[in-house]
CSV table of C-alpha atoms in Angstrom, one decimal:
chain,number,residue,atom,x,y,z
U,1,LEU,CA,128.2,104.7,114.7
U,2,SER,CA,130.6,104.5,117.6
U,3,LEU,CA,131.0,101.3,119.5
U,4,PRO,CA,128.6,102.4,122.2
U,5,MET,CA,126.1,103.6,119.6
U,6,LEU,CA,126.3,100.3,117.7
U,7,GLN,CA,125.7,98.4,121.0
U,8,SER,CA,122.7,100.6,121.8
U,9,LEU,CA,121.3,100.2,118.3
U,10,ARG,CA,121.6,96.4,118.6
U,11,ARG,CA,119.8,96.4,121.9
U,12,ASP,CA,117.0,98.6,120.5
U,13,LEU,CA,116.6,96.5,117.4
U,14,LEU,CA,116.2,93.3,119.6
U,15,HIS,CA,114.0,95.0,122.2
U,16,ASP,CA,110.6,93.2,122.3
U,17,VAL,CA,111.4,91.6,119.0
U,18,LYS,CA,109.3,88.5,119.9
U,19,SER,CA,106.3,90.6,121.0
U,20,ARG,CA,103.2,90.3,118.9
U,21,GLU,CA,102.7,94.0,119.4
U,22,LEU,CA,105.9,94.9,117.5
U,23,ARG,CA,105.0,95.4,113.9
U,24,VAL,CA,107.6,97.8,112.4
U,25,ILE,CA,110.8,99.5,113.4
U,26,VAL,CA,111.8,103.0,112.3
U,27,ILE,CA,115.4,104.2,112.6
U,28,ALA,CA,115.6,108.0,112.7
U,29,ALA,CA,118.1,110.6,114.0
U,30,GLU,CA,118.1,114.0,115.6
U,31,GLY,CA,120.0,116.9,114.1
U,32,PRO,CA,121.3,117.7,110.6
U,33,VAL,CA,123.0,114.4,110.1
U,34,PHE,CA,121.3,111.0,109.9
U,35,SER,CA,124.7,109.2,110.5
U,36,SER,CA,128.3,110.2,109.8
U,37,GLY,CA,129.5,106.6,110.1
U,38,HIS,CA,132.2,105.3,112.5
U,39,ASP,CA,133.9,107.4,115.1
U,40,LEU,CA,137.3,107.8,113.5
U,41,LYS,CA,138.8,108.4,117.0
U,42,GLU,CA,138.1,104.8,117.7
U,43,LEU,CA,140.1,103.7,114.6
U,44,SER,CA,143.3,105.5,115.4
U,45,SER,CA,146.6,103.7,116.1
U,46,GLU,CA,146.0,104.4,119.8
U,47,ASP,CA,143.7,101.4,119.8
U,48,ASP,CA,144.8,97.9,118.9
U,49,VAL,CA,143.7,95.6,116.1
U,50,LYS,CA,141.4,93.7,118.5
U,51,HIS,CA,139.5,96.9,119.2
U,52,HIS,CA,139.3,97.8,115.5
U,53,SER,CA,138.0,94.3,114.7
U,54,GLN,CA,135.4,94.6,117.5
U,55,VAL,CA,134.0,97.8,115.9
U,56,PHE,CA,133.7,96.4,112.4
U,57,GLU,CA,132.4,93.0,113.5
U,58,LEU,CA,129.7,94.6,115.6
U,59,CYS,CA,128.8,96.9,112.7
U,60,ALA,CA,128.4,93.9,110.4
U,61,GLU,CA,126.3,92.1,113.0
U,62,VAL,CA,123.9,95.1,113.3
U,63,MET,CA,123.6,95.4,109.5
U,64,THR,CA,122.8,91.8,109.0
U,65,LEU,CA,120.5,91.7,112.1
U,66,ILE,CA,118.2,94.2,110.4
U,67,GLN,CA,117.4,91.8,107.6
U,68,LYS,CA,117.0,88.9,110.0
U,69,LEU,CA,114.4,90.7,112.1
U,70,PRO,CA,110.8,89.4,111.7
U,71,VAL,CA,109.4,92.9,111.1
U,72,PRO,CA,110.2,95.5,108.4
U,73,VAL,CA,112.8,98.1,109.3
U,74,ILE,CA,112.4,101.6,107.8
U,75,ALA,CA,115.2,104.2,107.7
U,76,LYS,CA,113.8,107.7,108.1
U,77,VAL,CA,116.5,109.9,106.7
U,78,ASN,CA,116.7,113.7,107.1
U,79,GLY,CA,120.2,114.8,106.4
U,80,LEU,CA,123.6,113.4,105.5
U,81,ALA,CA,124.3,109.6,105.6
U,82,THR,CA,127.9,108.8,105.1
U,83,ALA,CA,130.1,105.7,105.2
U,84,ALA,CA,128.7,103.3,107.7
U,85,GLY,CA,125.7,105.6,108.0
U,86,CYS,CA,125.0,105.1,104.3
U,87,GLN,CA,125.6,101.4,104.9
U,88,LEU,CA,122.8,101.5,107.5
U,89,VAL,CA,120.4,103.1,105.0
U,90,ALA,CA,121.2,100.5,102.4
U,91,SER,CA,120.7,97.7,104.9
U,92,CYS,CA,117.2,98.7,105.9
U,93,ASP,CA,114.2,97.2,104.2
U,94,ILE,CA,112.7,100.5,103.3
U,95,ALA,CA,114.2,104.0,103.3
U,96,VAL,CA,112.3,107.3,103.2
U,97,ALA,CA,114.4,110.4,102.7
U,98,SER,CA,113.8,114.2,102.8
U,99,GLU,CA,114.8,116.2,99.8
U,100,LYS,CA,117.8,117.7,101.6
U,101,SER,CA,119.3,114.2,102.4
U,102,GLN,CA,122.6,113.1,100.8
U,103,PHE,CA,124.4,109.8,100.7
U,104,ALA,CA,128.1,109.2,100.4
U,105,THR,CA,131.0,106.8,101.1
U,106,PRO,CA,133.9,109.2,101.4
U,107,GLY,CA,136.3,106.9,103.2
U,108,VAL,CA,138.7,106.8,100.2
U,109,ASN,CA,139.4,110.5,100.8
U,110,ILE,CA,140.9,109.8,104.2
U,111,GLY,CA,142.7,106.6,103.3
U,112,LEU,CA,140.1,104.2,104.6
U,113,PHE,CA,138.2,102.7,101.7
U,114,CYS,CA,134.5,102.0,102.6
U,115,SER,CA,134.8,98.2,102.0
U,116,THR,CA,132.1,97.2,104.5
U,117,PRO,CA,129.6,99.8,103.4
U,118,GLY,CA,130.3,98.5,99.9
U,119,VAL,CA,128.7,95.2,100.8
U,120,ALA,CA,125.3,96.9,101.4
U,121,LEU,CA,125.8,99.4,98.6
U,122,GLY,CA,126.7,96.7,96.1
U,123,ARG,CA,123.4,94.9,96.9
U,124,SER,CA,121.3,98.0,96.7
U,125,LEU,CA,122.7,99.9,93.8
U,126,PRO,CA,123.8,99.2,90.2
U,127,ARG,CA,127.5,98.1,90.4
U,128,LYS,CA,128.9,101.1,88.5
U,129,VAL,CA,126.9,103.6,90.6
U,130,ALA,CA,128.2,101.9,93.8
U,131,LEU,CA,131.7,101.9,92.6
U,132,GLU,CA,131.6,105.6,91.6
U,133,MET,CA,130.5,106.4,95.1
U,134,LEU,CA,133.2,104.2,96.6
U,135,PHE,CA,136.0,105.4,94.3
U,136,THR,CA,135.3,109.2,94.4
U,137,GLY,CA,133.5,109.7,97.7
U,138,GLU,CA,131.2,112.1,96.0
U,139,PRO,CA,127.6,112.2,97.4
U,140,LEU,CA,124.3,111.3,95.8
U,141,SER,CA,121.5,113.7,96.2
U,142,ALA,CA,118.2,112.3,97.6
U,143,HIS,CA,116.7,112.2,94.1
U,144,GLU,CA,119.7,110.4,92.6
U,145,ALA,CA,119.5,107.9,95.5
U,146,LEU,CA,115.9,107.4,94.6
U,147,MET,CA,116.6,107.0,90.9
U,148,HIS,CA,119.3,104.3,91.6
U,149,GLY,CA,117.2,102.5,94.3
U,150,LEU,CA,119.1,103.3,97.5
U,151,VAL,CA,115.9,104.9,98.9
U,152,SER,CA,112.2,104.1,98.4
U,153,LYS,CA,110.8,107.6,98.5
U,154,VAL,CA,111.9,111.2,98.6
U,155,VAL,CA,109.5,113.8,100.1
U,156,PRO,CA,109.8,117.4,101.3
U,157,GLU,CA,111.2,117.6,104.8
U,158,ASP,CA,107.9,118.7,106.4
U,159,LYS,CA,106.3,115.6,104.9
U,160,LEU,CA,108.9,113.1,106.1
U,161,GLU,CA,107.2,112.1,109.3
U,162,GLU,CA,103.8,111.8,107.7
U,163,GLU,CA,105.1,109.6,104.8
U,164,THR,CA,107.0,107.3,107.2
U,165,MET,CA,104.0,106.8,109.4
U,166,LYS,CA,101.8,106.2,106.4
U,167,ILE,CA,104.0,103.3,105.3
U,168,SER,CA,104.3,102.1,108.9
U,169,GLN,CA,100.6,102.1,109.4
U,170,LYS,CA,100.0,100.2,106.1
U,171,ILE,CA,102.4,97.5,107.3
U,172,CYS,CA,100.6,97.3,110.6
U,173,GLU,CA,97.4,96.4,108.7
U,174,SER,CA,98.9,93.0,107.7
U,175,SER,CA,99.6,89.8,109.5
U,176,LYS,CA,102.9,89.8,111.4
U,177,SER,CA,103.4,86.1,110.8
U,178,VAL,CA,102.8,86.5,107.1
U,179,LEU,CA,105.2,89.5,106.8
U,180,ALA,CA,107.8,87.7,108.8
U,181,LEU,CA,107.7,84.7,106.5
U,182,GLY,CA,107.7,86.9,103.4
U,183,LYS,CA,110.7,89.0,104.6
U,184,ALA,CA,112.8,86.0,105.5
U,185,THR,CA,112.0,84.4,102.2
U,186,PHE,CA,112.8,87.5,100.2
U,187,TYR,CA,116.3,87.8,101.5
U,188,ARG,CA,116.8,84.0,101.3
U,189,GLN,CA,115.9,83.8,97.6
U,190,ILE,CA,117.4,87.1,96.4
U,191,THR,CA,121.0,85.7,96.3
U,192,GLN,CA,120.0,82.5,94.5
U,193,ASP,CA,119.8,81.6,90.8
U,194,LEU,CA,116.4,81.8,89.2
U,195,ASP,CA,115.5,78.1,89.4
U,196,THR,CA,116.6,77.8,93.1
U,197,ALA,CA,114.7,81.0,94.0
U,198,TYR,CA,111.5,79.6,92.5
U,199,LYS,CA,112.0,76.3,94.3
U,200,ILE,CA,112.4,78.1,97.6
U,201,THR,CA,109.4,80.4,97.1
U,202,THR,CA,107.1,77.7,95.7
U,203,LYS,CA,107.6,75.8,99.0
U,204,VAL,CA,107.1,78.9,101.0
U,205,MET,CA,103.8,79.7,99.2
U,206,VAL,CA,102.5,76.3,100.3
U,207,ASP,CA,103.8,76.9,103.8
U,208,ASN,CA,102.1,80.2,103.9
U,209,LEU,CA,98.8,78.5,103.2
U,210,THR,CA,99.3,76.4,106.4
U,211,LEU,CA,99.4,79.5,108.5
U,212,ARG,CA,96.2,80.4,110.3
U,213,ASP,CA,96.4,84.0,108.9
U,214,GLY,CA,97.0,82.6,105.4
U,215,GLN,CA,93.6,80.8,105.5
U,216,GLU,CA,92.0,83.7,107.3
U,217,GLY,CA,93.0,86.1,104.6
U,218,ILE,CA,91.6,84.0,101.8
U,219,GLU,CA,88.4,83.3,103.7
U,220,ALA,CA,88.0,87.0,104.4
U,221,PHE,CA,88.5,87.9,100.7
U,222,VAL,CA,86.0,85.3,99.6
U,223,GLN,CA,83.5,86.4,102.2
U,224,LYS,CA,84.1,90.1,101.3
U,225,ARG,CA,85.0,91.0,104.9
U,226,LYS,CA,88.0,92.5,106.7
U,227,PRO,CA,90.4,89.8,107.9
U,228,VAL,CA,91.0,89.3,111.6
U,229,TRP,CA,94.6,88.4,112.0
U,230,SER,CA,95.9,86.3,114.9
U,231,HIS,CA,99.6,87.1,114.0
């Protein structure tokens, strides 16, 4: 996740974001590593504080952008995801991993604690699991990541594409406007106390009913037919 890579990822995430045709985004990688995190050459003393700030600020912008997008974002992980690469997986809405994948935040071992990856990890994993990763730098296996909730599914490597597309296609069967409302509401309520969360979501359920697709879905169910979404 060098500065040019982060800039490219931001452009790609925002590409056609308002198009009705865009329904789901999949982030994948070529090669044996999903993402090894920041380019450490960009973080040396040869660059100034302003440059270092630019790298971390853009990284934070990309990670938060993922959750603000109106469509689900899936991480398709086939290999090692470390440091900010692990942060990227934790920031996605869904993560499907191959059995050979591993996840780590090893910055502590080189004197650069993974503080920003810890934001996403701390919101995806139990606190003690996240802190063990951050304090030791030791990796989680794919199945350990599944057990602790960092990823959604673990499949054999030769089934990774099939499973990712299966989830994507299922998402595409639903109304984009309903999913956009639901995603935004989920992230809005998840940080609130219980009473506030229910106040927020109660209002949104009512708002959902005012959407054309909200009524279309109910009418289709009652009439025992397939809904025709307007998105």
